[in-house]
Coordinates of C-alpha atoms in Angstrom, one line a residue:
M1 CA 147.0 114.5 -44.2
K2 CA 143.2 115.2 -44.4
S3 CA 141.7 118.1 -42.6
Q4 CA 138.0 119.2 -41.8
G5 CA 137.0 122.8 -41.0
G6 CA 134.5 124.2 -38.5
R7 CA 134.1 127.0 -35.9
R8 CA 134.3 127.0 -32.1
T9 CA 133.7 129.6 -29.5
Q10 CA 136.1 130.8 -26.8
L11 CA 136.7 133.6 -24.3
S12 CA 140.1 135.3 -24.9
I13 CA 141.5 137.2 -21.9
R14 CA 142.7 140.7 -22.8
S15 CA 144.0 142.0 -19.4
G16 CA 145.4 140.9 -16.1
S17 CA 147.9 138.2 -15.2
R18 CA 146.2 135.7 -17.6
A19 CA 146.2 138.0 -20.6
A20 CA 146.5 136.2 -23.9
Q21 CA 145.1 133.0 -22.5
T22 CA 141.9 131.5 -23.9
I23 CA 139.0 129.5 -22.3
E24 CA 137.3 127.1 -24.8
L25 CA 133.4 126.8 -24.5
P26 CA 132.2 123.4 -25.1
P27 CA 128.5 122.6 -24.4
G28 CA 127.9 122.6 -20.6
V29 CA 128.6 124.8 -17.6
I30 CA 131.9 126.4 -16.9
R31 CA 132.5 128.5 -13.6
L32 CA 135.0 131.2 -13.4
G33 CA 136.6 132.8 -10.2
R34 CA 139.7 132.9 -8.1
N35 CA 138.8 129.6 -6.1
P36 CA 140.8 126.6 -7.3
T37 CA 137.5 124.5 -7.5
N38 CA 136.3 126.7 -10.6
N39 CA 136.7 125.2 -14.0
F40 CA 139.1 128.2 -14.7
C41 CA 140.9 130.0 -11.9
F42 CA 142.0 133.5 -12.0
D43 CA 144.4 135.1 -9.5
D44 CA 143.1 138.8 -10.0
E45 CA 142.1 140.4 -6.6
T46 CA 139.1 142.2 -8.5
I47 CA 137.5 138.8 -9.2
S48 CA 135.5 137.0 -6.6
S49 CA 136.1 133.5 -5.4
R50 CA 133.0 132.3 -7.3
H51 CA 132.5 135.2 -9.8
C52 CA 130.3 134.0 -12.6
E53 CA 128.9 131.1 -14.5
V54 CA 129.1 130.5 -18.3
T55 CA 126.5 128.0 -19.7
V56 CA 126.6 127.0 -23.4
R57 CA 123.5 125.5 -24.5
D58 CA 122.0 125.1 -28.1
G59 CA 124.8 127.2 -29.5
T60 CA 123.9 130.1 -27.2
V61 CA 126.1 131.5 -24.4
H62 CA 124.6 132.6 -21.1
I63 CA 126.4 134.5 -18.4
R64 CA 125.1 134.6 -14.9
D65 CA 126.7 136.6 -12.0
L66 CA 127.2 134.5 -8.8
G67 CA 126.9 137.4 -6.4
S68 CA 130.4 138.8 -7.2
T69 CA 131.8 141.8 -5.2
N70 CA 132.9 143.9 -8.3
G71 CA 130.3 142.8 -10.8
T72 CA 130.1 141.2 -14.1
F73 CA 129.7 143.4 -17.2
I74 CA 128.9 143.0 -20.9
D75 CA 130.0 145.8 -23.1
G76 CA 130.3 148.0 -19.9
Q77 CA 126.8 147.3 -18.7
P78 CA 126.5 145.4 -15.3
I79 CA 124.5 142.2 -15.6
K80 CA 123.0 139.5 -13.4
E81 CA 122.2 137.1 -16.2
A82 CA 122.3 137.9 -19.9
V83 CA 123.1 136.3 -23.3
L84 CA 126.7 136.9 -24.7
L85 CA 127.1 137.4 -28.4
P86 CA 130.2 137.1 -30.6
G87 CA 132.3 140.3 -30.5
Q88 CA 130.9 141.6 -27.3
E89 CA 133.4 142.0 -24.3
L90 CA 132.8 140.4 -21.0
R91 CA 134.4 142.1 -17.9
L92 CA 134.9 140.4 -14.5
G93 CA 136.0 142.9 -12.0
S94 CA 138.8 144.8 -13.9
V95 CA 139.6 141.8 -16.1
E96 CA 138.6 142.3 -19.7
I97 CA 137.6 139.2 -21.8
A98 CA 136.5 139.1 -25.5
F99 CA 133.9 136.5 -26.8
E100 CA 135.2 135.1 -30.2
E101 CA 134.3 132.6 -32.8
V102 CA 137.2 131.1 -34.3
P103 CA 137.9 128.7 -37.2
V104 CA 139.2 125.2 -36.3
H105 CA 140.7 122.5 -38.5
I106 CA 140.6 118.8 -37.5
A107 CA 143.7 117.1 -39.0
I108 CA 144.4 113.5 -39.0
P109 CA 148.2 113.0 -38.4
E110 CA 150.2 110.4 -40.2
A111 CA 150.7 107.1 -38.2
E112 CA 154.4 107.4 -38.1
S113 CA 154.3 110.8 -36.5
Q114 CA 152.6 109.5 -33.4
E115 CA 154.8 108.6 -30.4
L116 CA 154.2 105.7 -28.2
N117 CA 153.6 106.1 -24.6
P118 CA 156.2 104.9 -22.1
F119 CA 155.1 102.1 -19.8
L120 CA 155.7 101.3 -16.1
P121 CA 157.5 98.4 -14.8
D122 CA 154.2 96.5 -14.3
G123 CA 153.4 96.9 -18.0
A124 CA 150.7 99.6 -17.6
P125 CA 151.1 103.0 -19.5
C126 CA 152.2 105.9 -17.4
C127 CA 151.0 109.6 -17.3
Y128 CA 152.4 111.9 -19.9
N129 CA 153.0 114.4 -17.3
H130 CA 153.9 112.2 -14.3
A131 CA 156.1 109.4 -15.3
A132 CA 155.6 107.5 -12.0
S133 CA 151.8 107.5 -12.1
H134 CA 149.6 105.1 -13.8
A135 CA 147.5 106.5 -16.8
I136 CA 143.9 105.9 -16.7
M137 CA 142.6 108.1 -19.8
E138 CA 144.0 108.4 -23.3
C139 CA 143.3 111.3 -25.7
A140 CA 141.5 110.2 -28.8
Q141 CA 143.2 113.0 -30.8
C142 CA 146.9 113.1 -29.7
C143 CA 146.9 109.5 -28.2
K144 CA 148.8 110.6 -25.0
T145 CA 147.9 109.0 -21.7
F146 CA 147.1 110.9 -18.6
C147 CA 146.5 110.1 -14.7
E148 CA 143.2 111.4 -13.1
L149 CA 144.9 114.7 -11.9
C150 CA 145.8 115.9 -15.3
I151 CA 142.4 115.4 -17.0
H152 CA 140.4 118.6 -17.5
Q153 CA 136.8 117.8 -16.5
I154 CA 134.0 120.1 -17.6
S155 CA 130.3 119.5 -16.5
R156 CA 127.6 119.7 -18.8
V157 CA 123.8 120.4 -18.3
G158 CA 121.8 117.1 -18.8
G159 CA 124.8 115.1 -19.8
A160 CA 128.0 113.3 -18.8
A161 CA 130.9 115.5 -18.0
L162 CA 133.5 116.2 -20.6
K163 CA 137.0 115.0 -20.0
L164 CA 139.4 116.8 -22.1
C165 CA 143.2 116.3 -22.8
P166 CA 145.4 119.0 -21.1
V167 CA 147.8 119.1 -24.1
C168 CA 145.6 119.4 -27.2
G169 CA 142.0 119.8 -25.7
G170 CA 140.7 116.6 -27.4
H171 CA 138.3 114.2 -25.8
C172 CA 139.7 111.5 -23.6
R173 CA 138.6 107.9 -23.2
P174 CA 139.1 105.3 -20.4
I175 CA 142.0 103.0 -21.0
G176 CA 140.7 99.4 -21.1
K177 CA 142.3 96.5 -19.6
P178 CA 143.4 93.7 -22.2
K179 CA 141.1 90.8 -22.3
V180 CA 142.4 87.4 -21.8
E181 CA 141.0 85.1 -24.4
K182 CA 140.1 81.6 -23.3
K183 CA 141.5 78.8 -25.3
R184 CA 138.9 76.9 -27.3
K185 CA 138.9 73.4 -28.0
S186 CA 139.2 72.4 -31.7
R187 CA 136.4 70.5 -33.4
I188 CA 138.7 67.5 -33.9
S189 CA 139.6 67.2 -30.2
S190 CA 135.9 67.5 -29.3
W191 CA 135.0 64.8 -31.9
I192 CA 137.9 62.3 -30.6
G193 CA 136.6 62.9 -27.0
K194 CA 133.0 62.1 -27.7
L195 CA 134.0 58.9 -29.9
T196 CA 136.3 57.6 -27.0
A197 CA 133.5 58.1 -24.4
K198 CA 131.1 56.1 -26.6
M199 CA 133.4 53.2 -27.2
T200 CA 134.4 53.2 -23.4
G201 CA 130.6 52.9 -22.7
R202 CA 130.1 50.0 -25.2
L203 CA 133.1 48.1 -24.0
T204 CA 131.7 48.5 -20.3
R205 CA 128.3 47.2 -21.3
M206 CA 129.8 44.2 -23.2
I207 CA 132.0 43.1 -20.2
L208 CA 129.1 43.4 -17.7
S209 CA 126.7 41.3 -20.0

């Protein structure tokens, strides 16, 4: 098994009901708050419905408060908009969040260790989480298939939205429909057809003359 190292940034929640959970920070915009429409939803009463916005651009993480009731803080200082650096602490209301850089290893698993996805009666692959639903996306990393409801979608500044796997966080791609190949005539059949047409034409001219 081959592996390749790298680093990625993440927010590590230190307090509240979601303590020990992490939020990965791919390039783009991530909105945090209690409203379910946010990219990451909290259930803490000290966090506003739409609390703040995290923008990752050119390797820099920008934090912007969205008019929250209890404020957004970096290392204890209230901010409206600021750059968040590795090692600093972000606080939303009373929830403490650490900004971290962590090593990541991309491994290529052996082919025999991958499990095939089950299929529906009509032959289409089913969702890994919802066995009765048609899958429309496949993870390029773990090869699991998912329906539209399962995919984690993150909007990006100036680019297409990222569609991430809910299991391993890998990138997901649409499942293509199998193409039906048209039967091609062989060269011999084509040649015989042309020869027959010529002979028929000559016989017709001879009879008419």
